[in-house]
Tab-separated table of C-alpha atoms and ligand atoms in Angstrom:
chain	number	residue	atom	x	y	z
M	869	MET	CA	-24.650	-4.892	-57.050
M	870	THR	CA	-22.240	-7.841	-56.859
M	871	LYS	CA	-18.694	-6.594	-57.019
M	872	GLU	CA	-16.179	-7.888	-59.563
M	873	ARG	CA	-13.620	-10.343	-58.199
M	874	VAL	CA	-10.282	-10.060	-60.001
M	875	CYS	CA	-7.774	-12.846	-60.606
M	876	VAL	CA	-4.397	-12.268	-62.296
M	877	ILE	CA	-3.062	-15.389	-64.006
M	878	GLY	CA	0.706	-15.068	-64.151
M	879	SER	CA	3.334	-13.399	-61.990
M	880	GLY	CA	6.454	-12.863	-64.071
M	881	ASN	CA	8.026	-9.485	-64.790
M	882	TRP	CA	4.967	-7.976	-66.515
M	883	GLY	CA	2.503	-10.001	-64.445
M	884	SER	CA	3.973	-8.452	-61.290
M	885	ALA	CA	4.005	-4.903	-62.695
M	886	VAL	CA	0.347	-5.080	-63.777
M	887	GLY	CA	-0.573	-6.877	-60.553
M	888	LYS	CA	0.650	-3.769	-58.730
M	889	ILE	CA	-1.477	-1.459	-60.904
M	890	ILE	CA	-4.570	-3.648	-60.575
M	891	ALA	CA	-4.250	-3.976	-56.804
M	892	GLU	CA	-4.068	-0.173	-56.497
M	893	ASN	CA	-6.938	0.450	-58.930
M	894	VAL	CA	-9.435	-1.946	-57.316
M	895	LEU	CA	-9.070	0.127	-54.131
M	896	LYS	CA	-9.704	3.341	-56.102
M	897	HIS	CA	-12.825	1.831	-57.671
M	898	SER	CA	-14.143	0.030	-54.611
M	899	GLU	CA	-17.748	0.502	-55.788
M	900	ILE	CA	-16.980	-1.886	-58.706
M	901	PHE	CA	-14.272	-4.268	-57.528
M	902	GLU	CA	-13.715	-6.396	-54.454
M	903	ALA	CA	-10.615	-5.268	-52.571
M	904	GLU	CA	-8.781	-8.574	-52.672
M	905	VAL	CA	-6.950	-9.489	-55.887
M	906	ARG	CA	-5.702	-13.050	-56.226
M	907	GLN	CA	-2.657	-13.761	-58.339
M	908	TRP	CA	-1.783	-17.219	-59.583
M	909	VAL	CA	1.944	-17.767	-59.103
M	910	PHE	CA	3.685	-20.699	-60.773
M	911	GLU	CA	5.269	-22.022	-57.583
M	912	GLU	CA	9.023	-22.251	-57.368
M	913	ASP	CA	11.741	-22.213	-54.780
M	914	PHE	CA	13.258	-18.839	-53.935
M	915	LYS	CA	16.330	-19.026	-51.690
M	916	GLY	CA	14.955	-22.082	-49.881
M	917	GLU	CA	11.388	-20.756	-49.479
M	918	LYS	CA	8.234	-20.981	-51.567
M	919	LEU	CA	8.017	-17.927	-53.810
M	920	THR	CA	4.342	-17.403	-52.873
M	921	ASP	CA	5.251	-17.255	-49.154
M	922	VAL	CA	7.954	-14.685	-49.875
M	923	ILE	CA	5.613	-12.543	-52.007
M	924	ASN	CA	2.841	-12.608	-49.401
M	925	ARG	CA	5.220	-11.743	-46.566
M	926	GLU	CA	7.421	-9.175	-48.305
M	927	ARG	CA	4.671	-7.610	-50.517
M	928	GLU	CA	7.149	-7.917	-53.362
M	929	ASN	CA	8.117	-10.468	-56.040
M	930	PRO	CA	11.903	-10.534	-55.487
M	931	LYS	CA	12.520	-12.956	-58.364
M	932	TYR	CA	10.672	-11.219	-61.203
M	933	LEU	CA	10.237	-7.595	-60.056
M	934	PRO	CA	12.740	-6.897	-57.259
M	935	GLY	CA	12.514	-3.638	-55.345
M	936	ILE	CA	8.842	-2.884	-56.139
M	937	LYS	CA	6.314	-3.079	-53.298
M	938	PHE	CA	2.672	-4.135	-53.731
M	939	THR	CA	-0.291	-2.979	-51.704
M	940	SER	CA	-1.429	-5.558	-49.154
M	941	ASN	CA	-4.661	-6.472	-50.987
M	942	ILE	CA	-2.957	-8.734	-53.556
M	943	ARG	CA	-2.475	-12.361	-52.552
M	944	ALA	CA	-0.175	-14.833	-54.270
M	945	VAL	CA	-1.875	-18.224	-54.682
M	946	PRO	CA	0.000	-21.321	-55.948
M	947	ASP	CA	-3.077	-23.324	-56.965
M	948	LEU	CA	-4.771	-22.186	-60.164
M	949	VAL	CA	-8.229	-23.389	-59.159
M	950	ASP	CA	-8.043	-21.655	-55.766
M	951	ALA	CA	-6.779	-18.474	-57.411
M	952	SER	CA	-9.563	-18.343	-59.994
M	953	ARG	CA	-12.458	-19.602	-57.835
M	954	ASP	CA	-15.531	-17.369	-58.396
M	955	ALA	CA	-13.420	-14.794	-60.236
M	956	SER	CA	-15.457	-12.590	-62.562
M	957	VAL	CA	-12.513	-10.681	-64.091
M	958	LEU	CA	-9.563	-12.720	-65.370
M	959	VAL	CA	-6.285	-11.122	-66.440
M	960	PHE	CA	-4.076	-13.509	-68.442
M	961	VAL	CA	-0.424	-12.437	-68.331
M	962	LEU	CA	1.764	-15.478	-68.981
M	963	PRO	CA	4.582	-16.205	-71.403
M	964	HIS	CA	2.686	-17.657	-74.361
M	965	GLN	CA	4.375	-21.078	-74.184
M	966	PHE	CA	2.694	-21.743	-70.810
M	967	VAL	CA	-0.925	-20.953	-71.636
M	968	ARG	CA	-1.834	-24.419	-72.847
M	969	GLY	CA	-3.757	-26.389	-70.221
M	970	VAL	CA	-4.427	-23.368	-67.995
M	971	CYS	CA	-8.006	-22.781	-69.197
M	972	GLU	CA	-9.043	-26.421	-68.766
M	973	LYS	CA	-8.002	-26.314	-65.106
M	974	MET	CA	-9.924	-23.091	-64.409
M	975	LYS	CA	-13.040	-23.941	-66.334
M	976	GLY	CA	-15.329	-25.114	-63.535
M	977	ALA	CA	-14.023	-22.570	-61.011
M	978	ILE	CA	-14.691	-19.133	-62.531
M	979	ALA	CA	-17.899	-17.112	-62.128
M	980	PRO	CA	-20.575	-17.737	-64.794
M	981	ASN	CA	-20.540	-14.055	-65.869
M	982	ALA	CA	-16.747	-13.847	-66.080
M	983	LYS	CA	-14.896	-11.717	-68.629
M	984	ALA	CA	-11.200	-11.744	-69.404
M	985	ILE	CA	-8.380	-9.749	-70.892
M	986	SER	CA	-5.206	-11.171	-72.418
M	987	LEU	CA	-1.871	-9.363	-71.976
M	988	ILE	CA	-0.027	-12.252	-73.632
M	989	LYS	CA	2.307	-11.259	-76.477
M	990	GLY	CA	2.368	-14.284	-78.730
M	991	LEU	CA	0.212	-16.276	-81.112
M	992	GLU	CA	-1.221	-19.749	-80.904
M	993	ILE	CA	-0.021	-21.071	-84.254
M	994	LYS	CA	-1.231	-24.498	-85.295
M	995	PRO	CA	-0.735	-26.133	-88.695
M	996	GLU	CA	-4.386	-25.400	-89.495
M	997	GLY	CA	-4.112	-21.694	-88.753
M	998	VAL	CA	-3.208	-18.799	-86.459
M	999	THR	CA	-5.312	-18.231	-83.371
M	1000	LEU	CA	-5.193	-15.224	-81.107
M	1001	PHE	CA	-4.902	-16.085	-77.428
M	1002	SER	CA	-7.967	-13.961	-76.726
M	1003	GLU	CA	-9.938	-16.157	-79.149
M	1004	GLU	CA	-8.436	-19.372	-77.801
M	1005	ILE	CA	-9.268	-18.412	-74.191
M	1006	SER	CA	-12.728	-17.247	-75.273
M	1007	ARG	CA	-13.417	-20.567	-77.000
M	1008	LYS	CA	-12.162	-22.667	-74.094
M	1009	LEU	CA	-13.937	-20.748	-71.317
M	1010	GLY	CA	-16.977	-19.547	-73.276
M	1011	ILE	CA	-16.487	-15.906	-72.230
M	1012	ASN	CA	-15.630	-12.540	-73.848
M	1013	VAL	CA	-11.902	-11.821	-73.951
M	1014	ALA	CA	-10.308	-8.417	-74.675
M	1015	ALA	CA	-6.597	-7.723	-75.317
M	1016	LEU	CA	-4.119	-5.238	-73.829
M	1017	SER	CA	-0.777	-4.454	-75.441
M	1018	GLY	CA	1.496	-1.431	-75.651
M	1019	ALA	CA	4.945	0.084	-75.322
M	1020	ASN	CA	5.249	-1.167	-71.768
M	1021	ILE	CA	8.600	-2.418	-70.551
M	1022	ALA	CA	7.567	-3.827	-67.179
M	1023	ASP	CA	10.414	-2.432	-65.065
M	1024	GLU	CA	9.685	1.111	-66.293
M	1025	VAL	CA	5.925	0.784	-65.733
M	1026	ALA	CA	6.592	-0.537	-62.221
M	1027	LEU	CA	8.672	2.601	-61.517
M	1028	GLU	CA	5.608	4.610	-62.597
M	1029	ARG	CA	7.314	6.243	-65.574
M	1030	PHE	CA	4.732	7.652	-68.000
M	1031	CYS	CA	3.613	5.470	-70.899
M	1032	GLU	CA	0.558	4.513	-72.912
M	1033	THR	CA	-1.149	1.242	-73.680
M	1034	THR	CA	-3.953	-0.012	-75.917
M	1035	ILE	CA	-6.929	-2.161	-74.996
M	1036	GLY	CA	-8.818	-3.846	-77.833
M	1037	SER	CA	-12.342	-4.845	-76.831
M	1038	ARG	CA	-15.358	-5.883	-78.899
M	1039	SER	CA	-17.613	-5.137	-75.942
M	1040	GLU	CA	-17.914	-1.461	-75.002
M	1041	GLU	CA	-19.012	-2.379	-71.481
M	1042	ASP	CA	-15.977	-4.625	-70.899
M	1043	GLY	CA	-13.732	-1.934	-72.437
M	1044	GLU	CA	-14.969	0.554	-69.821
M	1045	LEU	CA	-14.434	-1.940	-67.007
M	1046	PHE	CA	-10.885	-2.732	-68.121
M	1047	PHE	CA	-10.132	0.988	-68.497
M	1048	LYS	CA	-10.943	1.386	-64.781
M	1049	LEU	CA	-8.869	-1.658	-63.877
M	1050	PHE	CA	-5.708	-0.499	-65.690
M	1051	ASN	CA	-5.678	3.271	-66.281
M	1052	THR	CA	-3.534	5.443	-63.976
M	1053	ASN	CA	-1.999	8.890	-64.230
M	1054	TYR	CA	1.254	7.335	-65.499
M	1055	PHE	CA	-0.242	4.382	-67.456
M	1056	HIS	CA	-2.608	5.905	-70.006
M	1057	VAL	CA	-5.074	3.458	-71.546
M	1058	ASN	CA	-6.744	3.966	-74.925
M	1059	VAL	CA	-9.599	1.581	-75.701
M	1060	ILE	CA	-10.266	0.622	-79.328
M	1061	ARG	CA	-12.403	-2.071	-80.941
M	1062	ASP	CA	-9.686	-3.740	-83.054
M	1063	TYR	CA	-8.648	-6.417	-80.535
M	1064	VAL	CA	-7.184	-8.495	-83.398
M	1065	GLY	CA	-4.776	-5.721	-84.398
M	1066	VAL	CA	-3.798	-5.068	-80.768
M	1067	GLU	CA	-2.869	-8.679	-80.221
M	1068	LEU	CA	-1.143	-9.252	-83.541
M	1069	CYS	CA	1.087	-6.216	-83.040
M	1070	GLY	CA	2.081	-7.451	-79.566
M	1071	ALA	CA	3.119	-10.841	-80.892
M	1072	LEU	CA	4.843	-9.935	-84.151
M	1073	LYS	CA	6.887	-6.977	-82.896
M	1074	ASN	CA	8.899	-9.454	-80.819
M	1075	VAL	CA	10.196	-11.083	-84.025
M	1076	VAL	CA	11.225	-7.663	-85.356
M	1077	ALA	CA	13.010	-6.959	-82.049
M	1078	VAL	CA	15.111	-10.096	-82.510
M	1079	GLY	CA	16.139	-8.717	-85.921
M	1080	ALA	CA	16.968	-5.347	-84.346
M	1081	GLY	CA	19.101	-7.091	-81.700
M	1082	ILE	CA	21.052	-9.012	-84.350
M	1083	SER	CA	21.717	-5.724	-86.142
M	1084	ASP	CA	22.886	-4.141	-82.867
M	1085	GLY	CA	25.155	-7.124	-82.219
M	1086	LEU	CA	26.771	-6.549	-85.600
M	1087	GLY	CA	27.244	-2.870	-84.723
M	1088	TYR	CA	25.211	-1.656	-87.687
M	1089	GLY	CA	23.893	1.459	-85.963
M	1090	SER	CA	20.678	3.452	-85.831
M	1091	ASN	CA	19.845	3.812	-89.537
M	1092	THR	CA	19.927	0.057	-90.100
M	1093	LYS	CA	17.816	-0.563	-87.018
M	1094	ALA	CA	15.281	2.022	-88.202
M	1095	ALA	CA	15.089	0.222	-91.558
M	1096	ILE	CA	14.484	-3.107	-89.789
M	1097	ILE	CA	11.740	-1.490	-87.698
M	1098	ARG	CA	10.086	-0.010	-90.812
M	1099	LEU	CA	10.251	-3.238	-92.809
M	1100	GLY	CA	9.036	-5.138	-89.762
M	1101	LEU	CA	6.064	-2.835	-89.415
M	1102	MET	CA	5.179	-3.446	-93.069
M	1103	GLU	CA	5.354	-7.229	-92.566
M	1104	MET	CA	3.232	-7.005	-89.411
M	1105	ARG	CA	0.592	-5.111	-91.390
M	1106	LYS	CA	0.766	-7.535	-94.298
M	1107	PHE	CA	0.474	-10.539	-91.976
M	1108	GLY	CA	-2.587	-9.014	-90.317
M	1109	GLN	CA	-4.263	-8.104	-93.564
M	1110	THR	CA	-3.472	-11.438	-95.247
M	1111	PHE	CA	-4.619	-13.729	-92.452
M	1112	PHE	CA	-6.973	-11.467	-90.429
M	1113	GLY	CA	-8.660	-9.160	-92.935
M	1114	SER	CA	-10.209	-7.101	-90.133
M	1115	VAL	CA	-6.998	-5.429	-88.858
M	1116	GLU	CA	-7.256	-1.643	-89.116
M	1117	ASP	CA	-4.379	0.577	-90.272
M	1118	THR	CA	-5.026	3.068	-87.451
M	1119	THR	CA	-4.153	0.382	-84.879
M	1120	PHE	CA	-0.499	0.554	-85.983
M	1121	PHE	CA	-0.434	4.182	-84.763
M	1122	GLU	CA	-1.595	3.193	-81.269
M	1123	SER	CA	0.778	2.361	-78.422
M	1124	CYS	CA	0.452	-1.338	-79.323
M	1125	GLY	CA	1.779	-0.597	-82.835
M	1126	VAL	CA	4.681	1.610	-83.722
M	1127	ALA	CA	5.370	2.700	-80.114
M	1128	ASP	CA	5.807	-0.874	-78.880
M	1129	LEU	CA	8.050	-1.671	-81.828
M	1130	ILE	CA	10.292	1.260	-80.941
M	1131	THR	CA	10.506	0.456	-77.227
M	1132	THR	CA	11.052	-3.284	-77.709
M	1133	CYS	CA	13.710	-2.669	-80.364
M	1134	SER	CA	15.561	-0.349	-77.967
M	1135	GLY	CA	15.006	-1.583	-74.395
M	1136	GLY	CA	13.433	-5.046	-74.601
M	1137	ARG	CA	14.672	-8.505	-73.622
M	1138	ASN	CA	14.286	-9.914	-77.150
M	1139	ARG	CA	16.606	-7.225	-78.500
M	1140	LYS	CA	19.120	-7.681	-75.684
M	1141	VAL	CA	19.396	-11.465	-75.990
M	1142	ALA	CA	19.529	-11.334	-79.814
M	1143	GLU	CA	22.383	-8.810	-79.575
M	1144	ALA	CA	24.274	-11.215	-77.293
M	1145	PHE	CA	23.523	-14.070	-79.711
M	1146	ALA	CA	25.104	-12.097	-82.552
M	1147	LYS	CA	28.132	-11.149	-80.444
M	1148	THR	CA	28.837	-14.493	-78.757
M	1149	GLY	CA	27.294	-17.189	-80.967
M	1150	LYS	CA	25.924	-18.925	-77.826
M	1151	PRO	CA	22.583	-20.717	-78.258
M	1152	ILE	CA	19.492	-18.648	-77.474
M	1153	ASP	CA	18.288	-20.958	-74.679
M	1154	VAL	CA	21.662	-20.685	-72.935
M	1155	LEU	CA	21.604	-16.888	-73.189
M	1156	GLU	CA	17.994	-16.772	-71.975
M	1157	LYS	CA	18.984	-18.686	-68.840
M	1158	GLN	CA	22.178	-16.671	-68.281
M	1159	MET	CA	20.725	-13.226	-68.924
M	1160	LEU	CA	17.064	-13.286	-67.860
M	1161	ASN	CA	16.942	-15.038	-64.446
M	1162	GLY	CA	13.830	-17.083	-65.269
M	1163	GLN	CA	12.118	-14.513	-67.504
M	1164	LYS	CA	11.141	-15.819	-70.910
M	1165	LEU	CA	11.780	-14.750	-74.486
M	1166	GLN	CA	8.814	-14.703	-76.835
M	1167	GLY	CA	10.289	-13.449	-80.117
M	1168	THR	CA	12.464	-16.412	-81.093
M	1169	LEU	CA	9.651	-18.878	-80.439
M	1170	THR	CA	7.181	-16.682	-82.334
M	1171	ALA	CA	9.638	-16.498	-85.270
M	1172	GLN	CA	9.660	-20.297	-85.376
M	1173	GLU	CA	5.867	-20.536	-85.110
M	1174	VAL	CA	5.352	-17.923	-87.830
M	1175	HIS	CA	7.849	-19.771	-90.052
M	1176	GLN	CA	5.978	-23.088	-89.627
M	1177	PHE	CA	2.697	-21.404	-90.422
M	1178	LEU	CA	4.026	-19.565	-93.524
M	1179	SER	CA	5.982	-22.533	-94.722
M	1180	ALA	CA	2.859	-24.752	-94.652
M	1181	ARG	CA	1.294	-22.188	-97.028
M	1182	LYS	CA	4.443	-21.698	-99.165
M	1183	LEU	CA	4.423	-18.002	-98.249
M	1184	THR	CA	7.803	-17.563	-96.536
M	1185	ASN	CA	9.112	-15.455	-99.443
M	1186	GLU	CA	6.383	-12.908	-98.809
M	1187	PHE	CA	7.739	-12.134	-95.311
M	1188	PRO	CA	11.527	-11.838	-95.777
M	1189	LEU	CA	12.296	-10.195	-92.418
M	1190	PHE	CA	10.332	-12.735	-90.353
M	1191	GLU	CA	11.892	-15.542	-92.380
M	1192	THR	CA	15.449	-14.190	-92.098
M	1193	VAL	CA	15.154	-13.880	-88.321
M	1194	TYR	CA	13.971	-17.515	-88.231
M	1195	ARG	CA	16.830	-18.747	-90.445
M	1196	ILE	CA	19.503	-16.903	-88.440
M	1197	ILE	CA	18.261	-18.237	-85.110
M	1198	TYR	CA	17.285	-21.779	-86.113
M	1199	GLU	CA	19.173	-22.629	-89.315
M	1200	ASN	CA	22.598	-21.007	-88.789
M	1201	ALA	CA	22.057	-18.514	-91.619
M	1202	PRO	CA	24.822	-15.874	-91.581
M	1203	LEU	CA	24.109	-12.947	-89.255
M	1204	GLU	CA	24.678	-10.518	-92.127
M	1205	SER	CA	21.577	-11.826	-93.889
M	1206	ILE	CA	19.603	-9.593	-91.516
M	1207	VAL	CA	20.313	-6.807	-94.016
M	1208	ARG	CA	21.178	-8.816	-97.145
M	1209	ASP	CA	17.967	-10.851	-97.321
M	1210	ILE	CA	15.264	-8.483	-96.167
B	160	NAD	P1	8.364	-13.515	-67.666
B	160	NAD	O1	9.090	-13.379	-68.941
B	160	NAD	O2	8.895	-12.807	-66.482
B	160	NAD	O3	8.290	-15.104	-67.424
B	160	NAD	C1	8.442	-15.730	-66.218
B	160	NAD	C2	7.120	-16.273	-65.717
B	160	NAD	O4	6.876	-17.565	-66.301
B	160	NAD	C3	7.189	-16.475	-64.205
B	160	NAD	O5	5.994	-16.037	-63.604
B	160	NAD	C4	7.321	-17.980	-64.097
B	160	NAD	O6	6.782	-18.472	-62.892
B	160	NAD	C5	6.480	-18.434	-65.251
B	160	NAD	N1	6.702	-19.829	-65.599
B	160	NAD	C6	7.875	-20.485	-65.743
B	160	NAD	N2	7.633	-21.776	-66.057
B	160	NAD	C7	6.294	-21.934	-66.120
B	160	NAD	C8	5.434	-23.013	-66.415
B	160	NAD	N3	5.918	-24.216	-66.734
B	160	NAD	N4	4.094	-22.810	-66.394
B	160	NAD	C9	3.585	-21.584	-66.108
B	160	NAD	N5	4.348	-20.514	-65.816
B	160	NAD	C10	5.688	-20.685	-65.829
B	160	NAD	O7	6.820	-13.158	-67.848
B	160	NAD	P2	6.170	-11.713	-68.118
B	160	NAD	O8	7.223	-10.681	-68.345
B	160	NAD	O9	5.169	-11.490	-67.038
B	160	NAD	O10	5.459	-11.933	-69.545
B	160	NAD	C11	4.133	-12.387	-69.682
B	160	NAD	C12	3.611	-11.910	-71.026
B	160	NAD	O11	3.569	-10.479	-71.019
B	160	NAD	C13	4.498	-12.303	-72.213
B	160	NAD	O12	3.691	-12.665	-73.307
B	160	NAD	C14	5.262	-11.025	-72.529
B	160	NAD	O13	5.619	-10.906	-73.896
B	160	NAD	C15	4.249	-9.964	-72.151
B	160	NAD	N6	4.827	-8.651	-71.811
B	160	NAD	C16	5.976	-8.550	-71.087
B	160	NAD	C17	6.481	-7.289	-70.784
B	160	NAD	C18	7.751	-7.111	-69.999
B	160	NAD	O14	8.359	-6.025	-70.053
B	160	NAD	N7	8.181	-8.111	-69.226
B	160	NAD	C19	5.797	-6.149	-71.187
B	160	NAD	C20	4.620	-6.285	-71.901
B	160	NAD	C21	4.143	-7.562	-72.206
B	161	13P	P1	10.542	-7.871	-74.374
B	161	13P	O1	9.802	-9.153	-74.102
B	161	13P	O2	11.398	-7.935	-75.587
B	161	13P	O3	11.284	-7.384	-73.157
B	161	13P	O4	9.439	-6.763	-74.675
B	161	13P	C1	8.679	-6.266	-73.635
B	161	13P	C2	7.504	-5.565	-74.181
B	161	13P	O5	6.621	-6.201	-74.719
B	161	13P	C3	7.484	-4.090	-74.068
B	161	13P	O6	6.277	-3.551	-74.508
């Protein structure tokens, strides 16, 4: 049997944490996977050296996941085509603003029987409609694409603290393969069929987390934040059911649903930067640069994309929390509207 060759596309905070898991799991399942895992790294300078050289020498990504060592079977590759050549399992784990163009470059390089999984938390929103990244990647590469999302703050997963995650896969066979690639004794995977719900939850909870951060910045306390989380959950469900009729209610009870909302609204980057925005009034892009050392926010951009999509359909009034987050961040609406207008 030909073994599966794995390529991880992305090497940020989460990309590095899942790269570690994958590199360990391919060795555990050596009857299925080739030992070497290639990871595409967006090349940059790190203290005068190429980041890929540092990662390959130190077995660590000191920029995006400092202090966490990788096994020696993962190799950082700066060229996307080299990284994905003949790969039969593709793991997409990029900030959603950088996905465009990636598939075109890889198209001729990947194995003909390839399958993929998207860990991207964001939506491809165009004026004509919302597209899931799994569907966008599937269309561009002509392959099956599953989705993984959950209550998974990367730094905690990398320290091997127990958590759960959800994989949504239409194909049972691919679901089983991805279970073997990701599941560990501290990272419990549950595979479901509702890949649409998995992905939508991952994207939309980031907008709710921005709202939770604004509330924290105003010092409103736990009850207010719980109300924002509950209203956010209702809007996530309504968005799914309005624009993707197939989303199942049970998905919101998986790790990708309510659990991810809770963790992102307490320990996530979107919450943290939104809190600083409310306290300091500095622009979001300035705070992102100052506070995240190259890591990227997804929630503010998703709020803007969701607003454009809803506004084109004259439906902004139907999603008051999403809309209020957008207006506070992009239209100087008063911070207090986070409770007044939702
Ligand atoms: P990150 O926020 O650490 O982003 C930095 C990454 O973006 C780096 O790898 C950097 O090289 C890359 N980058 C910068 N400019 C680029 C460009 N022009 N083109 C391509 N890449 C570029 O990334 P992350 O934390 O790995 O997040 C990836 C996805 O995973 C996101 O959708 C995020 O929401 C999701 N996610 C993150 C976490 C987490 O805790 N970090 C947890 C679960 C899911
Ligand atoms: P942040 O991007 O807000 O840090 O959220 C990380 C995450 O998705 C945890 O599951």
